[in-house]
């Protein structure tokens, strides 16, 4: 598009493409925390949801009709900021609707579709642009956003449903986990009191901490581990997004359609394994899913080192390894949000006046969104840099090492820890 529309020489395409990617990534990361604060200002989540999709539609049209680099950068910034708001509000509404006890199962399903979008969109966009020019991607994007807008208009929040008598008002007004999480149900009153002291936030805090109290949760190692898991999971996805097309072209001479089909082994497990992993996380906790998921990714990424140029046999080997990789990545999706939600829930119960009536859920979602967006951008850049510097095989060795570190962190820090009640 930069070459065809802006008439840029080939030598400047890479730098301008990187600038547009950076504009989107930076705006997403910066606006995610802001969106958490803004979401808390609205008693109804639907309004910021609608605003976000309208801004996204405007940015989409602006991007494809813009005639110079400045307009394209503005469009990417608007896309990033509106996407951050969608992410934050969407996760909060999810937690509002299903409750903390079902977050894993719900996010397992939703993250599967998100991964499909992250991995498939560049390939699909490339195919459409190659076949139809600007008209194809523009029409598809506007159509999807139109459907999105209609669905958001039809969306009914639990509070609104209660006002019209479609559900019990007490249940609708109840925050997630207000009946106690599965971890706390098994605790004695003494353990609960000990936990309350553990998560109590001192009154004297800096102004920034009072304005954005979720920052205090960063002192909790379990909360940090949950966000590290989100970061690494996004980096690994970004790595696949960056390297699968180049491997397909360099090793097998695939065209854009054939390259798109190579993503199918990565995408399909997200739809099947994600909900199952989420259900297991809700029932048995996050630790075992994190350890097994990232632990198995270690040999899988090492196996990617054996991929070689060749015919059908080599393509089949590559597809099998990608399927295993997609399966484990799908399993690691739900535990991180479940973990962070349970931690901030404990802080909220110990400090109800600190987080306000809406709780810390929007701020937690904004942190998660910022980390995930940073991870996908970092993964794409890191994969390209490592592949050029040390080769494709050694790049996968680095990804295996990151997976091993994450599995160990999950083993030692994920899940509820026993509380010593001895005097």
CSV table of C-alpha atoms in Angstrom, one decimal:
chain,number,residue,atom,x,y,z
A,1,UNK,CA,0.0,0.0,0.0
A,2,UNK,CA,2.8,2.4,0.8
A,3,UNK,CA,4.5,1.7,-2.5
A,4,UNK,CA,1.3,1.9,-4.6
A,5,UNK,CA,-0.5,4.8,-2.8
A,6,UNK,CA,2.2,7.0,-1.5
A,7,UNK,CA,4.7,6.2,-4.3
A,8,UNK,CA,7.5,5.5,-1.8
A,9,UNK,CA,10.7,3.9,-3.1
A,10,UNK,CA,11.5,0.4,-2.0
A,11,UNK,CA,14.3,1.6,0.2
A,12,UNK,CA,11.9,3.5,2.4
A,13,UNK,CA,9.1,1.0,2.7
A,14,UNK,CA,10.5,-0.9,5.7
A,15,UNK,CA,11.2,2.2,7.8
A,16,UNK,CA,7.7,3.6,7.1
A,17,UNK,CA,6.1,0.3,7.8
A,18,UNK,CA,7.9,0.1,11.1
A,19,UNK,CA,6.8,3.6,11.9
A,20,UNK,CA,3.1,2.7,11.3
A,21,UNK,CA,3.5,-0.5,13.4
A,22,UNK,CA,5.1,1.5,16.2
A,23,UNK,CA,2.4,4.2,16.1
A,24,UNK,CA,-0.3,1.5,16.7
A,25,UNK,CA,1.7,-0.4,19.3
A,26,UNK,CA,2.7,2.7,21.3
A,27,UNK,CA,-0.8,4.2,21.3
A,28,UNK,CA,-2.3,0.9,22.4
A,29,UNK,CA,0.1,0.5,25.3
A,30,UNK,CA,-0.3,4.2,26.4
A,31,UNK,CA,-4.0,4.3,26.1
A,32,UNK,CA,-4.8,1.0,27.9
A,33,UNK,CA,-4.2,2.4,31.4
A,34,UNK,CA,-6.1,5.6,30.4
A,35,UNK,CA,-9.0,3.4,29.2
A,36,UNK,CA,-9.1,1.7,32.6
A,37,UNK,CA,-9.6,5.0,34.3
A,38,UNK,CA,-12.2,6.2,31.8
A,39,UNK,CA,-14.2,2.9,32.0
A,40,UNK,CA,-14.5,3.3,35.8
A,41,UNK,CA,-16.1,6.8,35.2
A,42,UNK,CA,-19.1,5.2,33.4
A,43,UNK,CA,-21.8,3.5,35.3
A,44,UNK,CA,-22.8,1.7,32.1
A,45,UNK,CA,-20.1,0.0,30.0
A,46,UNK,CA,-22.0,0.2,26.8
A,47,UNK,CA,-21.3,3.9,26.0
A,48,UNK,CA,-17.5,3.7,25.9
A,49,UNK,CA,-17.9,0.4,23.9
A,50,UNK,CA,-19.9,2.3,21.3
A,51,UNK,CA,-17.6,5.2,21.2
A,52,UNK,CA,-14.6,2.9,20.7
A,53,UNK,CA,-16.1,1.2,17.7
A,54,UNK,CA,-17.1,4.5,16.0
A,55,UNK,CA,-13.6,5.8,16.4
A,56,UNK,CA,-12.2,2.6,15.1
A,57,UNK,CA,-14.5,2.8,12.0
A,58,UNK,CA,-13.3,6.4,11.4
A,59,UNK,CA,-9.7,5.4,11.8
A,60,UNK,CA,-10.2,2.5,9.4
A,61,UNK,CA,-11.6,4.7,6.7
A,62,UNK,CA,-9.0,7.4,7.3
A,63,UNK,CA,-6.2,4.8,6.9
A,64,UNK,CA,-7.3,3.6,3.5
A,65,UNK,CA,-8.3,7.0,2.1
A,66,UNK,CA,-5.3,9.0,3.6
A,67,UNK,CA,-3.1,10.5,1.0
A,68,UNK,CA,0.1,11.1,3.0
A,69,UNK,CA,2.2,9.6,5.8
A,70,UNK,CA,0.9,12.0,8.5
A,71,UNK,CA,-2.7,10.9,8.0
A,72,UNK,CA,-1.7,7.2,8.1
A,73,UNK,CA,0.1,7.7,11.4
A,74,UNK,CA,-2.9,9.5,12.9
A,75,UNK,CA,-5.2,6.7,11.7
A,76,UNK,CA,-2.9,4.1,13.3
A,77,UNK,CA,-2.9,6.0,16.6
A,78,UNK,CA,-6.7,6.1,16.6
A,79,UNK,CA,-6.8,2.4,15.8
A,80,UNK,CA,-4.5,1.6,18.7
A,81,UNK,CA,-6.3,3.8,21.2
A,82,UNK,CA,-9.8,2.7,20.3
A,83,UNK,CA,-8.7,-0.9,20.3
A,84,UNK,CA,-7.3,-0.4,23.8
A,85,UNK,CA,-10.7,0.9,25.0
A,86,UNK,CA,-12.5,-2.1,23.3
A,87,UNK,CA,-10.1,-4.5,25.1
A,88,UNK,CA,-10.5,-3.0,28.5
A,89,UNK,CA,-14.3,-2.5,28.4
A,90,UNK,CA,-14.8,-6.0,26.8
A,91,UNK,CA,-12.9,-7.8,29.5
A,92,UNK,CA,-14.7,-5.9,32.3
A,93,UNK,CA,-18.1,-6.7,30.8
A,94,UNK,CA,-17.0,-10.3,30.5
A,95,UNK,CA,-16.1,-10.5,34.2
A,96,UNK,CA,-19.3,-8.6,35.1
A,97,UNK,CA,-21.3,-11.2,33.2
A,98,UNK,CA,-19.8,-14.6,34.0
A,99,UNK,CA,-18.2,-13.9,37.4
A,100,UNK,CA,-14.7,-14.8,38.6
A,101,UNK,CA,-15.5,-18.5,38.9
A,102,UNK,CA,-16.1,-18.8,35.1
A,103,UNK,CA,-13.4,-16.4,33.8
A,104,UNK,CA,-11.2,-19.1,32.6
A,105,UNK,CA,-13.8,-20.9,30.5
A,106,UNK,CA,-15.0,-17.6,28.9
A,107,UNK,CA,-11.5,-16.2,28.2
A,108,UNK,CA,-10.5,-19.6,26.7
A,109,UNK,CA,-13.2,-19.2,24.1
A,110,UNK,CA,-12.6,-15.5,23.5
A,111,UNK,CA,-8.8,-15.6,23.3
A,112,UNK,CA,-9.1,-18.3,20.7
A,113,UNK,CA,-10.9,-15.9,18.4
A,114,UNK,CA,-8.4,-13.1,19.2
A,115,UNK,CA,-5.5,-15.3,18.3
A,116,UNK,CA,-7.2,-16.1,15.0
A,117,UNK,CA,-7.6,-12.4,14.3
A,118,UNK,CA,-4.0,-11.6,15.2
A,119,UNK,CA,-2.5,-14.4,13.0
A,120,UNK,CA,-5.0,-14.5,10.1
A,121,UNK,CA,-5.6,-10.8,9.6
A,122,UNK,CA,-2.3,-9.9,8.0
A,123,UNK,CA,-2.5,-12.8,5.6
A,124,UNK,CA,-6.1,-12.2,4.7
A,125,UNK,CA,-5.4,-8.5,4.2
A,126,UNK,CA,-2.5,-9.3,1.9
A,127,UNK,CA,-4.6,-11.7,-0.2
A,128,UNK,CA,-7.4,-9.2,-0.6
A,129,UNK,CA,-5.1,-6.3,-1.4
A,130,UNK,CA,-3.3,-8.4,-3.9
A,131,UNK,CA,-6.6,-9.4,-5.6
A,132,UNK,CA,-8.7,-6.2,-5.3
A,133,UNK,CA,-6.4,-3.4,-4.2
A,134,UNK,CA,-7.6,-1.0,-1.5
A,135,UNK,CA,-11.3,-1.7,-2.1
A,136,UNK,CA,-11.2,-5.3,-0.7
A,137,UNK,CA,-9.7,-4.7,2.7
A,138,UNK,CA,-11.6,-1.5,3.2
A,139,UNK,CA,-15.0,-3.1,2.4
A,140,UNK,CA,-14.3,-6.1,4.6
A,141,UNK,CA,-13.2,-3.9,7.5
A,142,UNK,CA,-16.2,-1.6,7.3
A,143,UNK,CA,-18.5,-4.6,7.0
A,144,UNK,CA,-17.1,-6.3,10.1
A,145,UNK,CA,-17.1,-3.0,12.1
A,146,UNK,CA,-20.7,-2.5,11.0
A,147,UNK,CA,-21.7,-5.9,12.3
A,148,UNK,CA,-19.7,-5.1,15.5
A,149,UNK,CA,-21.6,-1.8,15.9
A,150,UNK,CA,-25.0,-3.5,15.6
A,151,UNK,CA,-24.1,-6.2,18.1
A,152,UNK,CA,-23.0,-3.6,20.6
A,153,UNK,CA,-26.2,-1.7,20.1
A,154,UNK,CA,-28.1,-4.9,20.9
A,155,UNK,CA,-25.9,-5.7,23.9
A,156,UNK,CA,-27.8,-5.6,27.3
A,157,UNK,CA,-25.7,-5.3,30.5
A,158,UNK,CA,-26.7,-7.2,33.6
A,159,UNK,CA,-27.6,-4.0,35.4
A,160,UNK,CA,-29.9,-2.9,32.6
A,161,UNK,CA,-31.5,-6.3,32.5
A,162,UNK,CA,-32.2,-6.1,36.2
A,163,UNK,CA,-33.8,-2.7,35.8
A,164,UNK,CA,-36.3,-4.2,33.4
A,165,UNK,CA,-36.9,-7.3,35.6
A,166,UNK,CA,-35.2,-9.9,33.4
A,167,UNK,CA,-33.0,-11.0,36.3
A,168,UNK,CA,-32.6,-10.8,40.0
A,169,UNK,CA,-31.4,-7.3,41.0
A,170,UNK,CA,-29.1,-8.5,43.7
A,171,UNK,CA,-27.4,-10.9,41.3
A,172,UNK,CA,-27.0,-8.2,38.7
A,173,UNK,CA,-25.5,-5.7,41.1
A,174,UNK,CA,-23.1,-8.3,42.6
A,175,UNK,CA,-19.5,-7.8,41.7
A,176,UNK,CA,-17.6,-10.9,40.5
A,177,UNK,CA,-16.5,-13.1,43.3
A,178,UNK,CA,-18.6,-11.3,46.0
A,179,UNK,CA,-19.7,-14.7,47.2
A,180,UNK,CA,-16.1,-15.7,47.6
A,181,UNK,CA,-13.8,-17.3,45.2
A,182,UNK,CA,-13.1,-21.0,45.0
A,183,UNK,CA,-9.9,-20.4,46.8
A,184,UNK,CA,-11.5,-18.6,49.7
A,185,UNK,CA,-14.5,-21.0,50.1
A,186,UNK,CA,-12.1,-23.5,51.5
A,187,UNK,CA,-10.5,-21.1,54.0
A,188,UNK,CA,-11.3,-20.8,57.7
A,189,UNK,CA,-12.3,-17.4,59.1
A,190,UNK,CA,-8.8,-17.2,60.6
A,191,UNK,CA,-7.2,-17.7,57.2
A,192,UNK,CA,-9.5,-15.2,55.7
A,193,UNK,CA,-8.5,-12.6,58.3
A,194,UNK,CA,-4.8,-13.3,57.6
A,195,UNK,CA,-5.4,-12.9,53.9
A,196,UNK,CA,-7.2,-9.6,54.5
A,197,UNK,CA,-4.1,-8.3,56.3
A,198,UNK,CA,-1.9,-9.6,53.5
A,199,UNK,CA,-3.7,-7.6,50.8
A,200,UNK,CA,-4.4,-4.5,52.9
A,201,UNK,CA,-3.1,-1.3,51.3
A,202,UNK,CA,-1.7,1.3,53.7
A,203,UNK,CA,-3.5,4.6,53.9
A,204,UNK,CA,-0.5,6.8,53.1
A,205,UNK,CA,0.2,6.4,49.4
A,206,UNK,CA,1.6,8.7,46.7
A,207,UNK,CA,-0.9,10.6,44.6
A,208,UNK,CA,-0.4,8.4,41.5
A,209,UNK,CA,-1.1,5.3,43.6
A,210,UNK,CA,-4.3,6.8,44.9
A,211,UNK,CA,-5.4,7.8,41.4
A,212,UNK,CA,-4.5,4.4,39.9
A,213,UNK,CA,-4.5,2.0,42.8
A,214,UNK,CA,-4.0,-1.1,40.6
A,215,UNK,CA,-0.3,-0.1,40.7
A,216,UNK,CA,-0.1,-1.3,44.3
A,217,UNK,CA,-0.9,-4.8,43.0
A,218,UNK,CA,2.4,-4.8,41.1
A,219,UNK,CA,4.0,-5.5,44.5
A,220,UNK,CA,2.3,-8.9,44.5
A,221,UNK,CA,4.5,-11.6,42.9
A,222,UNK,CA,1.5,-13.6,41.8
A,223,UNK,CA,0.1,-10.6,39.9
A,224,UNK,CA,3.5,-9.9,38.3
A,225,UNK,CA,3.7,-13.6,37.3
A,226,UNK,CA,0.2,-13.4,35.6
A,227,UNK,CA,1.3,-10.4,33.6
A,228,UNK,CA,4.6,-12.0,32.7
A,229,UNK,CA,2.7,-15.0,31.4
A,230,UNK,CA,0.5,-12.6,29.3
A,231,UNK,CA,3.7,-10.9,27.9
A,232,UNK,CA,5.4,-14.1,26.9
A,233,UNK,CA,2.3,-15.6,25.4
A,234,UNK,CA,1.9,-12.5,23.3
A,235,UNK,CA,5.6,-12.5,22.3
A,236,UNK,CA,5.4,-16.1,21.2
A,237,UNK,CA,2.3,-15.3,19.1
A,238,UNK,CA,4.1,-12.3,17.6
A,239,UNK,CA,7.1,-14.5,16.8
A,240,UNK,CA,4.9,-17.0,14.8
A,241,UNK,CA,3.1,-14.1,13.1
A,242,UNK,CA,6.5,-12.8,11.9
A,243,UNK,CA,8.3,-16.0,11.0
A,244,UNK,CA,5.7,-18.3,9.5
A,245,UNK,CA,5.3,-16.2,6.3
A,246,UNK,CA,9.1,-15.8,5.8
A,247,UNK,CA,9.7,-19.5,6.4
A,248,UNK,CA,6.9,-20.4,3.9
A,249,UNK,CA,8.4,-18.2,1.3
A,250,UNK,CA,12.1,-18.9,1.8
A,251,UNK,CA,11.8,-22.7,2.5
A,252,UNK,CA,8.9,-23.7,0.4
A,253,UNK,CA,8.3,-20.9,-2.1
A,254,UNK,CA,4.7,-20.5,-1.0
A,255,UNK,CA,2.4,-17.7,-2.3
A,256,UNK,CA,0.2,-15.6,0.0
A,257,UNK,CA,-2.7,-18.1,-0.1
A,258,UNK,CA,-0.5,-21.1,0.7
A,259,UNK,CA,1.1,-19.1,3.5
A,260,UNK,CA,-2.3,-18.3,4.9
A,261,UNK,CA,-3.2,-22.0,5.0
A,262,UNK,CA,0.0,-22.6,7.1
A,263,UNK,CA,-1.6,-20.7,9.9
A,264,UNK,CA,-4.6,-23.1,10.1
A,265,UNK,CA,-2.6,-25.6,12.3
A,266,UNK,CA,-1.9,-22.8,14.7
A,267,UNK,CA,-5.4,-21.4,14.7
A,268,UNK,CA,-7.7,-24.5,15.0
A,269,UNK,CA,-6.4,-25.6,18.4
A,270,UNK,CA,-7.3,-22.1,19.8
A,271,UNK,CA,-11.0,-22.9,19.1
A,272,UNK,CA,-10.9,-26.3,20.7
A,273,UNK,CA,-8.3,-26.3,23.4
A,274,UNK,CA,-8.9,-22.8,24.7
A,275,UNK,CA,-12.3,-23.4,26.2
A,276,UNK,CA,-11.2,-26.8,27.6
A,277,UNK,CA,-8.1,-25.2,29.2
A,278,UNK,CA,-10.3,-22.4,30.6
A,279,UNK,CA,-12.7,-25.0,32.2
A,280,UNK,CA,-9.8,-26.8,33.7
A,281,UNK,CA,-8.4,-23.5,35.1
A,282,UNK,CA,-11.7,-22.7,36.7
A,283,UNK,CA,-11.9,-26.2,38.2
A,284,UNK,CA,-8.4,-27.0,39.2
A,285,UNK,CA,-6.5,-23.7,39.2
A,286,UNK,CA,-4.0,-22.1,36.9
A,287,UNK,CA,-0.7,-23.5,38.0
A,288,UNK,CA,-0.8,-26.9,36.4
A,289,UNK,CA,-2.1,-25.4,33.1
A,290,UNK,CA,0.7,-22.9,33.0
A,291,UNK,CA,3.5,-25.4,33.9
A,292,UNK,CA,2.3,-28.0,31.4
A,293,UNK,CA,1.5,-25.5,28.6
A,294,UNK,CA,4.8,-23.6,28.7
A,295,UNK,CA,6.8,-26.7,29.7
A,296,UNK,CA,5.7,-28.5,26.6
A,297,UNK,CA,6.4,-25.4,24.5
A,298,UNK,CA,10.1,-25.8,25.3
A,299,UNK,CA,10.7,-29.0,23.2
A,300,UNK,CA,8.2,-27.8,20.6
A,301,UNK,CA,10.2,-24.7,19.9
A,302,UNK,CA,13.4,-26.7,19.9
A,303,UNK,CA,11.8,-29.0,17.3
A,304,UNK,CA,11.3,-26.0,15.0
A,305,UNK,CA,15.0,-26.0,14.7
A,306,UNK,CA,14.8,-29.1,12.5
A,307,UNK,CA,12.6,-27.4,9.9
A,308,UNK,CA,14.3,-27.4,6.6
A,309,UNK,CA,13.6,-26.5,3.0
A,310,UNK,CA,12.0,-29.3,1.0
A,311,UNK,CA,8.9,-30.8,-0.5
A,312,UNK,CA,5.7,-32.3,1.0
A,313,UNK,CA,7.5,-34.2,3.7
A,314,UNK,CA,9.2,-31.0,5.2
A,315,UNK,CA,5.9,-29.1,4.9
A,316,UNK,CA,4.1,-31.8,6.8
A,317,UNK,CA,6.7,-31.8,9.5
A,318,UNK,CA,6.4,-28.1,9.8
A,319,UNK,CA,2.6,-28.3,10.0
A,320,UNK,CA,2.7,-30.9,12.7
A,321,UNK,CA,5.0,-28.8,14.9
A,322,UNK,CA,2.9,-25.7,14.3
A,323,UNK,CA,-0.2,-27.7,15.4
A,324,UNK,CA,1.6,-28.7,18.7
A,325,UNK,CA,2.7,-25.1,19.2
A,326,UNK,CA,-0.8,-23.8,18.6
A,327,UNK,CA,-2.3,-26.4,21.0
A,328,UNK,CA,0.0,-25.3,23.9
A,329,UNK,CA,-0.4,-21.6,23.2
A,330,UNK,CA,-4.2,-22.0,23.3
A,331,UNK,CA,-3.9,-23.7,26.7
A,332,UNK,CA,-1.8,-20.9,28.1
A,333,UNK,CA,-4.4,-18.2,27.2
A,334,UNK,CA,-6.9,-18.4,30.1
A,335,UNK,CA,-4.7,-18.8,33.2
A,336,UNK,CA,-3.1,-15.4,33.1
A,337,UNK,CA,-6.4,-13.4,33.3
A,338,UNK,CA,-7.8,-15.8,35.9
A,339,UNK,CA,-4.8,-15.3,38.1
A,340,UNK,CA,-4.7,-11.5,37.8
A,341,UNK,CA,-8.5,-11.3,38.4
A,342,UNK,CA,-8.3,-13.4,41.6
A,343,UNK,CA,-5.4,-11.3,42.9
A,344,UNK,CA,-7.1,-7.9,42.3
A,345,UNK,CA,-10.3,-9.3,43.7
A,346,UNK,CA,-8.5,-10.0,47.0
A,347,UNK,CA,-7.1,-6.5,47.1
A,348,UNK,CA,-10.6,-5.1,46.4
A,349,UNK,CA,-12.1,-7.1,49.3
A,350,UNK,CA,-9.4,-6.0,51.6
A,351,UNK,CA,-9.6,-2.3,50.4
A,352,UNK,CA,-13.2,-1.7,49.2
A,353,UNK,CA,-12.9,2.1,49.7
A,354,UNK,CA,-9.6,2.3,47.7
A,355,UNK,CA,-10.9,0.9,44.4
A,356,UNK,CA,-14.4,2.5,44.5
A,357,UNK,CA,-17.8,0.9,43.8
A,358,UNK,CA,-16.8,-0.5,40.4
A,359,UNK,CA,-13.7,-2.3,41.8
A,360,UNK,CA,-10.3,-2.7,40.2
A,361,UNK,CA,-11.5,-4.8,37.2
A,362,UNK,CA,-11.2,-2.1,34.5
A,363,UNK,CA,-7.8,-1.1,35.7
A,364,UNK,CA,-6.7,-4.7,35.8
A,365,UNK,CA,-7.9,-5.2,32.2
A,366,UNK,CA,-6.1,-2.1,31.1
A,367,UNK,CA,-2.8,-3.4,32.5
A,368,UNK,CA,-3.4,-6.8,30.8
A,369,UNK,CA,-4.2,-5.1,27.5
A,370,UNK,CA,-1.1,-2.9,27.7
A,371,UNK,CA,1.1,-5.9,28.4
A,372,UNK,CA,-0.5,-8.0,25.6
A,373,UNK,CA,-0.2,-5.3,23.0
A,374,UNK,CA,3.4,-4.6,24.0
A,375,UNK,CA,4.1,-8.4,23.8
A,376,UNK,CA,2.7,-8.8,20.3
A,377,UNK,CA,4.7,-5.8,19.0
A,378,UNK,CA,7.8,-6.9,20.8
A,379,UNK,CA,7.5,-10.5,19.5
A,380,UNK,CA,7.3,-9.3,15.9
A,381,UNK,CA,10.3,-7.1,16.3
A,382,UNK,CA,12.3,-9.6,18.4
A,383,UNK,CA,11.7,-12.4,15.9
A,384,UNK,CA,12.9,-10.4,13.0
A,385,UNK,CA,16.0,-9.1,14.8
A,386,UNK,CA,17.0,-12.6,16.2
A,387,UNK,CA,16.4,-14.3,12.9
A,388,UNK,CA,18.7,-11.9,11.1
A,389,UNK,CA,21.3,-12.0,13.9
A,390,UNK,CA,21.5,-15.7,14.9
A,391,UNK,CA,19.4,-17.6,12.4
A,392,UNK,CA,15.9,-19.1,12.5
A,393,UNK,CA,16.9,-22.2,14.5
A,394,UNK,CA,18.7,-20.3,17.3
A,395,UNK,CA,15.8,-17.8,17.4
A,396,UNK,CA,13.5,-20.7,18.3
A,397,UNK,CA,16.0,-21.7,21.0
A,398,UNK,CA,15.5,-18.3,22.6
A,399,UNK,CA,11.7,-18.8,22.5
A,400,UNK,CA,12.2,-22.2,24.2
A,401,UNK,CA,14.2,-20.6,26.9
A,402,UNK,CA,11.5,-17.9,27.5
A,403,UNK,CA,8.9,-20.7,27.7
A,404,UNK,CA,11.0,-22.6,30.3
A,405,UNK,CA,11.4,-19.5,32.5
A,406,UNK,CA,7.7,-18.9,32.3
A,407,UNK,CA,6.9,-22.5,33.3
A,408,UNK,CA,9.2,-22.2,36.3
A,409,UNK,CA,7.7,-18.9,37.4
A,410,UNK,CA,4.2,-20.5,37.1
A,411,UNK,CA,5.3,-23.4,39.2
A,412,UNK,CA,6.6,-21.3,42.0
A,413,UNK,CA,4.3,-18.3,41.9
A,414,UNK,CA,1.0,-19.1,40.3
A,415,UNK,CA,-2.0,-20.3,42.3
A,416,UNK,CA,-2.9,-19.8,45.9
A,417,UNK,CA,-0.2,-20.3,48.4
A,418,UNK,CA,-0.7,-21.9,51.9
A,419,UNK,CA,-0.9,-19.3,54.7
A,420,UNK,CA,1.0,-19.9,57.9
A,421,UNK,CA,-1.3,-19.1,60.8
A,422,UNK,CA,1.2,-20.1,63.6
A,423,UNK,CA,1.7,-17.5,66.2
